[in-house]
Amino acid sequence: MKKGVEQLRRAEASRRTDAVKRRARKLGFDAVGIATLEANAHAAELDRWLAAGYAGTMTYLHRQAEKRKHPARIMPEARVAVVTLTNYFHGHTDPGREPGERGGRVAQYAWSADYHRVLSRRLERLATAIREIVPGAKSRCYVDAGPVPERELAQRAGLGWVGKNMMLIDPDRGSFTFIGVVLTDADLVPDLPFEADRCGTCRACLDACPTSAFVAPGVLDAQRCISYLTIEHTGPFTGDEERLVGDWLFGCDVCQDVCPWNVKFARPTRDGELHVRNEVADPDVTALLAGEPAAFERRFGDTPFERPGVAGMRRNAAAVLANRDRPAP
Ligand code: B12
Ligand code: SF4
Ligand code: SF4
């Protein structure tokens, strides 16, 4: 009798899981999987990474470590994470391309409206869909915020592996994807983790990084990473830091551009909410340097440039201009 009840529960959970995944795709997510919330299998890597000081001034990563190591503690009633990928790739850039007359380079993930806003709205719609499919279900949505180990959960949800460049790589799409997570107490069936490591003997990302930021495969010293320096680092640059950013005004794509999984499988997104906005994809660096806070807010207030803000973007613009005038080493 008990076995029959359990079989019915599983069949119902499986039906609901399929329905949630269908709704996620309809809402515009490119891939979706379900992850368990057991303790992080790579907690020791996170501890070592933090202890080595690789987080730089991102002190929030130290504060959030316990929850990252035990994702079940983030929302104690949650049973699973619904993990989504959204492709933001806009096309291969010519690796030899000089940055435009107007300025420095901007990482592709920032070429449109701020993804935190776009995906937060979409994830909230997914949470509503979960409530319709599983009446009374409680959920919480996360994208690049909060103590959620997003790459770990994506790997566990079967969506891809963590490459030597630390990116979550989807074998069908590459790594130019955003990860979004809904923690929920709904009874859904977890996927099998993506166990394979498809990097093999390749090390293109490690060799191409312009600042040698990888201290070992899969271990990034964020303090040397251009993405960290131009987005997360607070305060002025030292002379060395200024030189490290080169011609990157915001973020960096090099360790993804060279990855064969992106070269072969990344396809331009057709996401209507992620269309390219020229003022962020190819901004006027000189104007940024001179910009007033009110004008900056009007122009970039709903874009990823808001994270470093007017002071951070002025610092970045000054570095790009200084590096442009520097004689080649
Ligand atoms: C802090 C942070 C950064 C920092 C530090 C980056 C880093 N490599 O740790 C900086 C500012 C440098 C950064 C840069 C970028 N970031 Co960032 N970042 C984050 C954030 C907020 C936390 C990551 C973190 O905890 N890092 C500490 C390390 C130790 O943890 P981890 O990266 O999660 O790694 C874990 C797993 O990899 C696992 N692990 C380790 N070894 C192995 C081996 C195997 C086999 C497996 C399965 C797992 C595994 O253990 C680690 C610890 O749990 C996440 C969002 C989030 N909440 O997770 C976004 C996030 C990782 N960033 C993202 C992006 C897009 C970027 C950039 C591409 C932006 C850009 N173009 O400039 C670059 C890429 C740089 C790079 N090569 O990593 C995306 C990545 C999407 C994806 N497909 O992987 C995320 C998930 C945000 C999002 N929601 O989409 N980022
Ligand atoms: S984002 Fe750029 S600087 Fe950072 S690790 Fe990748 S290639 Fe190096
Ligand atoms: S460039 Fe090569 S080593 Fe680096 S993540 Fe891609 S496949 Fe892995």
Short mmCIF file of C-alpha atoms and ligand atoms in Angstrom, two decimals:
data_model
loop_
_atom_site.label_atom_id
_atom_site.label_comp_id
_atom_site.label_asym_id
_atom_site.label_seq_id
_atom_site.Cartn_x
_atom_site.Cartn_y
_atom_site.Cartn_z
CA MET A 1 0.00 0.00 0.00
CA LYS A 2 2.79 2.41 1.08
CA LYS A 3 4.70 1.53 -2.10
CA GLY A 4 1.68 2.45 -4.22
CA VAL A 5 1.39 5.85 -2.51
CA GLU A 6 5.10 6.51 -3.08
CA GLN A 7 4.79 5.54 -6.75
CA LEU A 8 1.90 7.96 -7.16
CA ARG A 9 3.90 10.76 -5.49
CA ARG A 10 6.83 10.17 -7.81
CA ALA A 11 4.64 10.12 -10.90
CA GLU A 12 3.02 13.38 -9.82
CA ALA A 13 6.41 14.97 -9.07
CA SER A 14 7.68 13.88 -12.48
CA ARG A 15 4.62 15.37 -14.23
CA ARG A 16 5.04 18.65 -12.35
CA THR A 17 8.77 18.78 -13.09
CA ASP A 18 8.10 18.43 -16.84
CA ALA A 19 5.48 21.18 -16.61
CA VAL A 20 7.89 23.54 -14.76
CA LYS A 21 10.62 22.94 -17.37
CA ARG A 22 8.18 23.58 -20.24
CA ARG A 23 7.09 26.85 -18.65
CA ALA A 24 10.73 27.90 -18.09
CA ARG A 25 11.51 27.43 -21.80
CA LYS A 26 8.33 29.30 -22.75
CA LEU A 27 9.44 32.20 -20.56
CA GLY A 28 12.65 32.50 -22.61
CA PHE A 29 15.22 30.48 -20.62
CA ASP A 30 17.48 28.51 -22.98
CA ALA A 31 18.11 25.58 -20.64
CA VAL A 32 16.72 24.42 -17.32
CA GLY A 33 17.56 21.69 -14.82
CA ILE A 34 16.76 20.74 -11.24
CA ALA A 35 19.50 20.50 -8.57
CA THR A 36 19.51 18.99 -5.11
CA LEU A 37 20.57 21.20 -2.20
CA GLU A 38 22.99 18.87 -0.49
CA ALA A 39 26.30 20.24 0.84
CA ASN A 40 28.61 21.79 -1.79
CA ALA A 41 30.97 19.10 -3.08
CA HIS A 42 33.62 21.80 -3.69
CA ALA A 43 33.44 23.51 -0.30
CA ALA A 44 37.15 22.84 0.30
CA GLU A 45 38.05 24.64 -2.98
CA LEU A 46 36.03 27.65 -1.86
CA ASP A 47 37.75 27.70 1.56
CA ARG A 48 41.20 27.48 -0.02
CA TRP A 49 40.33 30.19 -2.56
CA LEU A 50 39.13 32.58 0.14
CA ALA A 51 42.06 31.82 2.47
CA ALA A 52 44.53 32.60 -0.33
CA GLY A 53 43.03 36.11 -0.60
CA TYR A 54 41.92 35.61 -4.22
CA ALA A 55 38.61 37.37 -3.51
CA GLY A 56 40.39 40.72 -3.08
CA THR A 57 37.98 43.34 -1.75
CA MET A 58 34.88 41.18 -2.40
CA THR A 59 34.44 40.69 1.36
CA TYR A 60 30.82 39.60 0.85
CA LEU A 61 32.18 36.28 -0.47
CA HIS A 62 33.72 35.60 2.96
CA ARG A 63 30.46 36.51 4.73
CA GLN A 64 28.41 34.27 2.42
CA ALA A 65 30.77 31.28 2.53
CA GLU A 66 28.80 29.16 5.01
CA LYS A 67 25.65 29.34 2.90
CA ARG A 68 27.56 28.76 -0.34
CA LYS A 69 28.95 25.59 1.23
CA HIS A 70 25.49 24.55 2.49
CA PRO A 71 22.93 25.84 0.01
CA ALA A 72 20.08 24.21 1.99
CA ARG A 73 20.66 26.89 4.66
CA ILE A 74 19.79 29.74 2.28
CA MET A 75 16.08 28.86 2.41
CA PRO A 76 15.59 26.12 5.00
CA GLU A 77 12.22 24.92 3.65
CA ALA A 78 13.53 24.61 0.07
CA ARG A 79 13.82 21.11 -1.43
CA VAL A 80 15.47 21.85 -4.78
CA ALA A 81 16.90 24.58 -7.00
CA VAL A 82 15.43 25.17 -10.46
CA VAL A 83 18.51 26.34 -12.38
CA THR A 84 18.29 28.22 -15.68
CA LEU A 85 20.73 29.31 -18.39
CA THR A 86 20.14 32.31 -20.65
CA ASN A 87 22.33 32.79 -23.72
CA TYR A 88 23.65 36.36 -24.05
CA PHE A 89 26.15 35.78 -26.88
CA HIS A 90 26.07 38.48 -29.57
CA GLY A 91 28.46 37.01 -32.13
CA HIS A 92 32.16 36.34 -32.42
CA THR A 93 34.31 39.41 -32.21
CA ASP A 94 37.41 39.54 -34.33
CA PRO A 95 40.25 38.67 -31.95
CA GLY A 96 42.55 41.12 -33.75
CA ARG A 97 39.94 43.88 -33.66
CA GLU A 98 41.13 47.23 -32.40
CA PRO A 99 38.73 48.84 -29.96
CA GLY A 100 36.57 51.46 -31.70
CA GLU A 101 37.69 55.06 -32.06
CA ARG A 102 35.23 55.88 -29.31
CA GLY A 103 36.85 53.76 -26.71
CA GLY A 104 37.78 50.56 -24.95
CA ARG A 105 36.32 47.09 -24.94
CA VAL A 106 33.23 46.02 -23.01
CA ALA A 107 32.47 42.39 -22.13
CA GLN A 108 29.51 40.99 -24.08
CA TYR A 109 27.39 40.25 -21.04
CA ALA A 110 27.07 44.00 -20.53
CA TRP A 111 26.01 44.98 -24.05
CA SER A 112 22.32 45.20 -23.21
CA ALA A 113 20.05 46.26 -20.36
CA ASP A 114 21.23 45.08 -16.92
CA TYR A 115 20.70 41.31 -16.85
CA HIS A 116 19.95 41.37 -13.15
CA ARG A 117 16.76 43.29 -13.90
CA VAL A 118 15.80 41.29 -17.00
CA LEU A 119 16.37 37.91 -15.38
CA SER A 120 14.95 38.81 -11.97
CA ARG A 121 11.62 39.61 -13.69
CA ARG A 122 11.77 36.40 -15.70
CA LEU A 123 12.63 34.30 -12.65
CA GLU A 124 9.72 35.86 -10.71
CA ARG A 125 7.43 34.77 -13.58
CA LEU A 126 8.90 31.29 -13.29
CA ALA A 127 8.19 31.31 -9.52
CA THR A 128 4.57 32.26 -10.30
CA ALA A 129 4.40 29.38 -12.80
CA ILE A 130 5.75 26.97 -10.16
CA ARG A 131 2.98 28.16 -7.78
CA GLU A 132 0.35 27.48 -10.46
CA ILE A 133 1.72 24.00 -11.11
CA VAL A 134 2.34 23.19 -7.43
CA PRO A 135 -0.30 25.16 -5.50
CA GLY A 136 1.06 26.78 -2.33
CA ALA A 137 4.73 26.35 -3.32
CA LYS A 138 7.08 28.94 -1.85
CA SER A 139 10.08 30.13 -3.89
CA ARG A 140 12.95 32.61 -3.84
CA CYS A 141 14.73 33.88 -6.95
CA TYR A 142 18.43 34.65 -7.36
CA VAL A 143 20.62 35.92 -10.17
CA ASP A 144 24.21 36.86 -9.37
CA ALA A 145 23.10 38.02 -5.93
CA GLY A 146 22.86 36.39 -2.56
CA PRO A 147 24.92 33.50 -1.23
CA VAL A 148 23.99 31.02 -3.98
CA PRO A 149 26.78 28.85 -5.48
CA GLU A 150 25.35 29.28 -8.96
CA ARG A 151 27.93 27.38 -11.04
CA GLU A 152 27.97 24.49 -8.60
CA LEU A 153 24.15 24.21 -8.74
CA ALA A 154 24.14 24.46 -12.55
CA GLN A 155 26.62 21.57 -12.80
CA ARG A 156 24.52 19.59 -10.34
CA ALA A 157 21.39 20.33 -12.39
CA GLY A 158 23.07 18.62 -15.36
CA LEU A 159 23.53 21.83 -17.38
CA GLY A 160 27.29 21.61 -17.97
CA TRP A 161 30.72 21.33 -16.40
CA VAL A 162 32.98 23.89 -14.71
CA GLY A 163 35.87 24.52 -17.11
CA LYS A 164 39.49 25.40 -16.41
CA ASN A 165 38.44 29.05 -16.83
CA MET A 166 35.90 28.47 -13.98
CA MET A 167 32.97 29.05 -16.34
CA LEU A 168 29.96 26.75 -16.46
CA ILE A 169 30.13 25.34 -19.99
CA ASP A 170 26.98 23.99 -21.61
CA PRO A 171 28.05 21.45 -24.27
CA ASP A 172 25.34 22.75 -26.64
CA ARG A 173 25.83 26.50 -26.11
CA GLY A 174 29.24 27.19 -24.59
CA SER A 175 29.66 29.55 -21.65
CA PHE A 176 28.21 32.92 -22.70
CA THR A 177 25.21 32.29 -20.47
CA PHE A 178 23.70 33.81 -17.35
CA ILE A 179 22.74 31.48 -14.54
CA GLY A 180 19.46 32.12 -12.72
CA VAL A 181 18.15 30.13 -9.75
CA VAL A 182 14.76 29.59 -8.12
CA LEU A 183 14.91 27.86 -4.74
CA THR A 184 11.58 26.19 -4.02
CA ASP A 185 9.85 23.89 -1.57
CA ALA A 186 7.95 22.26 -4.48
CA ASP A 187 8.43 18.49 -4.80
CA LEU A 188 10.32 18.32 -8.13
CA VAL A 189 12.58 15.57 -9.48
CA PRO A 190 16.32 16.46 -9.54
CA ASP A 191 18.37 15.88 -12.70
CA LEU A 192 21.59 13.88 -12.71
CA PRO A 193 24.72 16.03 -12.30
CA PHE A 194 26.92 16.66 -15.36
CA GLU A 195 29.83 14.46 -14.36
CA ALA A 196 32.10 14.67 -17.43
CA ASP A 197 34.94 17.19 -17.71
CA ARG A 198 35.18 18.04 -21.40
CA CYS A 199 38.20 20.35 -21.21
CA GLY A 200 40.53 17.42 -21.79
CA THR A 201 44.11 18.52 -22.47
CA CYS A 202 43.07 21.98 -23.74
CA ARG A 203 44.46 24.98 -21.84
CA ALA A 204 43.69 27.78 -24.29
CA CYS A 205 41.98 29.97 -21.65
CA LEU A 206 44.87 29.69 -19.19
CA ASP A 207 47.42 30.68 -21.83
CA ALA A 208 45.35 33.50 -23.36
CA CYS A 209 44.50 35.39 -20.16
CA PRO A 210 46.20 38.76 -20.69
CA THR A 211 47.04 39.18 -16.99
CA SER A 212 47.99 35.56 -16.13
CA ALA A 213 45.20 35.59 -13.56
CA PHE A 214 44.89 31.78 -13.37
CA VAL A 215 47.24 30.42 -10.74
CA ALA A 216 46.23 26.86 -11.73
CA PRO A 217 43.49 25.30 -13.90
CA GLY A 218 40.16 26.33 -12.32
CA VAL A 219 41.80 28.68 -9.81
CA LEU A 220 41.50 32.38 -10.56
CA ASP A 221 43.22 35.09 -8.55
CA ALA A 222 40.46 37.67 -8.94
CA GLN A 223 42.84 40.46 -7.94
CA ARG A 224 44.59 40.08 -11.31
CA CYS A 225 41.37 39.56 -13.30
CA ILE A 226 40.32 42.51 -15.49
CA SER A 227 36.68 41.73 -14.77
CA TYR A 228 37.28 42.16 -11.05
CA LEU A 229 39.45 45.26 -11.47
CA THR A 230 37.00 47.11 -13.72
CA ILE A 231 33.74 46.05 -12.02
CA GLU A 232 34.16 44.90 -8.42
CA HIS A 233 37.34 46.59 -7.24
CA THR A 234 36.65 49.71 -5.23
CA GLY A 235 38.96 52.71 -5.04
CA PRO A 236 41.67 53.95 -7.38
CA PHE A 237 44.01 51.70 -9.38
CA THR A 238 47.67 51.30 -8.54
CA GLY A 239 50.01 51.78 -11.51
CA ASP A 240 50.20 47.99 -11.98
CA GLU A 241 46.43 47.57 -11.87
CA GLU A 242 46.00 50.35 -14.41
CA ARG A 243 48.37 48.59 -16.81
CA LEU A 244 46.67 45.22 -16.25
CA VAL A 245 43.26 46.40 -17.56
CA GLY A 246 44.79 47.25 -20.98
CA ASP A 247 42.02 48.38 -23.33
CA TRP A 248 39.15 46.79 -21.37
CA LEU A 249 36.75 49.43 -20.07
CA PHE A 250 34.34 47.01 -18.39
CA GLY A 251 34.72 43.25 -17.83
CA CYS A 252 36.75 40.93 -20.05
CA ASP A 253 35.89 38.10 -22.47
CA VAL A 254 39.30 36.69 -23.42
CA CYS A 255 39.13 33.37 -21.50
CA GLN A 256 35.72 32.72 -23.10
CA ASP A 257 36.51 34.00 -26.61
CA VAL A 258 39.30 31.44 -27.01
CA CYS A 259 37.36 28.47 -25.63
CA PRO A 260 36.72 25.93 -28.41
CA TRP A 261 33.28 25.17 -26.98
CA ASN A 262 32.32 28.81 -27.63
CA VAL A 263 34.07 29.00 -30.98
CA LYS A 264 32.11 25.93 -32.17
CA PHE A 265 28.78 26.11 -30.38
CA ALA A 266 27.95 29.67 -29.24
CA ARG A 267 25.14 31.12 -31.37
CA PRO A 268 23.90 34.73 -31.21
CA THR A 269 21.00 35.19 -28.83
CA ARG A 270 17.55 36.03 -30.18
CA ASP A 271 16.37 37.20 -26.78
CA GLY A 272 14.24 40.31 -27.32
CA GLU A 273 15.16 41.71 -23.90
CA LEU A 274 18.92 41.39 -24.50
CA HIS A 275 19.30 43.42 -27.69
CA VAL A 276 22.58 45.32 -28.06
CA ARG A 277 22.61 48.93 -26.89
CA ASN A 278 25.35 50.82 -28.65
CA GLU A 279 26.01 53.27 -25.82
CA VAL A 280 27.16 50.35 -23.62
CA ALA A 281 28.63 48.04 -26.29
CA ASP A 282 30.86 50.79 -27.72
CA PRO A 283 30.82 53.72 -25.32
CA ASP A 284 32.59 57.03 -25.79
CA VAL A 285 35.49 56.75 -23.34
CA THR A 286 36.43 60.42 -23.41
CA ALA A 287 32.83 61.43 -22.68
CA LEU A 288 32.72 58.92 -19.80
CA LEU A 289 35.83 60.46 -18.29
CA ALA A 290 34.28 63.91 -18.34
CA GLY A 291 30.71 62.78 -17.51
CA GLU A 292 28.63 64.34 -14.74
CA PRO A 293 26.84 62.03 -12.25
CA ALA A 294 23.33 63.11 -13.33
CA ALA A 295 24.07 62.53 -17.02
CA PHE A 296 25.71 59.16 -16.20
CA GLU A 297 22.64 58.09 -14.23
CA ARG A 298 20.28 59.06 -17.08
CA ARG A 299 22.33 57.24 -19.70
CA PHE A 300 23.58 54.17 -17.83
CA GLY A 301 21.32 53.91 -14.75
CA ASP A 302 19.63 50.72 -16.08
CA THR A 303 22.82 49.11 -17.44
CA PRO A 304 25.62 47.05 -15.81
CA PHE A 305 27.80 50.20 -15.70
CA GLU A 306 25.77 51.15 -12.63
CA ARG A 307 27.75 48.61 -10.54
CA PRO A 308 31.09 50.52 -10.58
CA GLY A 309 29.07 53.74 -10.92
CA VAL A 310 30.27 57.07 -12.23
CA ALA A 311 33.48 57.07 -10.13
CA GLY A 312 34.44 53.52 -11.13
CA MET A 313 33.73 54.11 -14.82
CA ARG A 314 35.74 57.34 -14.79
CA ARG A 315 38.65 55.41 -13.24
CA ASN A 316 38.33 52.72 -15.93
CA ALA A 317 38.13 55.30 -18.72
CA ALA A 318 41.25 57.05 -17.42
CA ALA A 319 43.11 53.71 -17.38
CA VAL A 320 42.09 52.83 -20.95
CA LEU A 321 43.19 56.26 -22.20
CA ALA A 322 46.50 56.06 -20.29
CA ASN A 323 47.18 52.59 -21.73
CA ARG A 324 46.35 53.78 -25.25
CA ASP A 325 49.05 56.42 -24.98
CA ARG A 326 51.58 54.05 -23.43
CA PRO A 327 54.29 52.78 -25.77
CA ALA A 328 53.95 49.05 -26.50
CA PRO A 329 56.14 46.98 -24.10
C1 B12 B 1 32.48 36.77 -7.46
C2 B12 B 1 32.13 36.57 -8.90
C3 B12 B 1 33.05 36.99 -9.86
C4 B12 B 1 34.48 37.41 -9.49
C5 B12 B 1 35.31 36.13 -9.22
C6 B12 B 1 35.18 35.10 -10.35
C7 B12 B 1 35.50 33.67 -9.99
N1 B12 B 1 35.98 32.94 -10.97
O1 B12 B 1 35.30 33.23 -8.87
C8 B12 B 1 34.90 38.20 -10.76
C9 B12 B 1 34.55 39.68 -10.55
C10 B12 B 1 36.36 38.09 -11.15
C11 B12 B 1 33.94 37.63 -11.80
C12 B12 B 1 34.22 37.63 -13.14
C13 B12 B 1 33.35 37.11 -14.11
N2 B12 B 1 32.09 36.68 -13.90
CO1 B12 B 1 31.31 36.41 -12.12
N3 B12 B 1 30.49 35.94 -10.50
C14 B12 B 1 30.89 36.00 -9.27
C15 B12 B 1 29.81 35.41 -8.33
C16 B12 B 1 29.02 36.58 -7.69
C17 B12 B 1 30.36 34.49 -7.23
C18 B12 B 1 31.36 33.45 -7.73
C19 B12 B 1 32.14 32.82 -6.59
O2 B12 B 1 31.59 32.46 -5.58
N4 B12 B 1 33.45 32.69 -6.80
C20 B12 B 1 34.31 31.98 -5.90
C21 B12 B 1 34.66 30.66 -6.58
C22 B12 B 1 35.67 29.88 -5.74
O3 B12 B 1 33.43 29.97 -6.62
P1 B12 B 1 32.67 29.56 -7.99
O4 B12 B 1 33.08 30.44 -9.11
O5 B12 B 1 31.21 29.47 -7.74
O6 B12 B 1 33.32 28.17 -8.17
C23 B12 B 1 32.78 27.01 -7.53
C24 B12 B 1 32.63 25.90 -8.56
O7 B12 B 1 33.39 26.23 -9.70
C25 B12 B 1 33.17 24.70 -7.79
N5 B12 B 1 34.23 23.98 -8.46
C26 B12 B 1 35.53 24.15 -8.36
N6 B12 B 1 36.20 23.24 -9.03
C27 B12 B 1 35.27 22.46 -9.59
C28 B12 B 1 35.40 21.36 -10.41
C29 B12 B 1 34.25 20.74 -10.82
C30 B12 B 1 34.41 19.54 -11.66
C31 B12 B 1 32.97 21.23 -10.43
C32 B12 B 1 31.75 20.59 -10.85
C33 B12 B 1 32.87 22.35 -9.63
C34 B12 B 1 34.03 22.95 -9.22
O8 B12 B 1 33.76 25.11 -6.59
C35 B12 B 1 33.79 26.49 -6.50
C36 B12 B 1 33.44 26.81 -5.07
O9 B12 B 1 32.17 26.31 -4.70
C37 B12 B 1 28.94 34.59 -9.34
C38 B12 B 1 27.45 34.49 -9.00
C39 B12 B 1 27.18 33.47 -7.89
N7 B12 B 1 26.36 33.85 -6.94
O10 B12 B 1 27.72 32.39 -7.90
C40 B12 B 1 29.17 35.35 -10.68
C41 B12 B 1 29.25 34.51 -11.96
C42 B12 B 1 30.13 33.32 -11.67
N8 B12 B 1 29.94 35.39 -12.89
C43 B12 B 1 29.56 35.29 -14.12
C44 B12 B 1 30.17 35.96 -15.24
C45 B12 B 1 29.36 36.01 -16.53
C46 B12 B 1 31.44 36.52 -15.11
C47 B12 B 1 32.36 37.05 -16.25
C48 B12 B 1 32.30 36.21 -17.53
C49 B12 B 1 32.00 38.53 -16.55
C50 B12 B 1 32.88 39.20 -17.59
N9 B12 B 1 32.75 38.88 -18.87
O11 B12 B 1 33.67 40.04 -17.25
C51 B12 B 1 33.76 36.99 -15.56
C52 B12 B 1 34.46 35.63 -15.77
C53 B12 B 1 35.75 35.45 -15.05
C54 B12 B 1 36.04 33.96 -14.79
N10 B12 B 1 36.80 33.33 -15.67
O12 B12 B 1 35.55 33.41 -13.79
C55 B12 B 1 28.43 34.28 -14.26
C56 B12 B 1 28.99 32.98 -14.86
C57 B12 B 1 28.04 32.24 -15.79
C58 B12 B 1 28.63 30.95 -16.28
N11 B12 B 1 28.12 30.47 -17.41
O13 B12 B 1 29.54 30.37 -15.69
C59 B12 B 1 27.94 34.14 -12.75
C60 B12 B 1 27.41 32.76 -12.36
C61 B12 B 1 26.82 35.20 -12.58
C62 B12 B 1 25.50 34.78 -13.24
N12 B12 B 1 24.43 34.65 -12.48
O14 B12 B 1 25.38 34.53 -14.41
N13 B12 B 1 32.85 37.06 -11.20
S1 SF4 B 2 38.13 37.51 -17.54
FE1 SF4 B 2 40.01 38.19 -18.64
S2 SF4 B 2 41.46 38.77 -17.03
FE2 SF4 B 2 39.80 37.59 -16.05
S3 SF4 B 2 40.57 35.48 -16.04
FE3 SF4 B 2 39.39 35.70 -17.93
S4 SF4 B 2 40.90 36.31 -19.48
FE4 SF4 B 2 41.85 36.64 -17.48
S1 SF4 B 3 39.52 26.99 -23.25
FE1 SF4 B 3 39.91 24.78 -23.11
S2 SF4 B 3 40.61 24.46 -21.00
FE2 SF4 B 3 39.65 26.48 -21.08
S3 SF4 B 3 37.54 26.12 -20.45
FE3 SF4 B 3 37.57 26.00 -22.70
S4 SF4 B 3 37.88 23.80 -23.14
FE4 SF4 B 3 38.39 24.11 -20.98
#
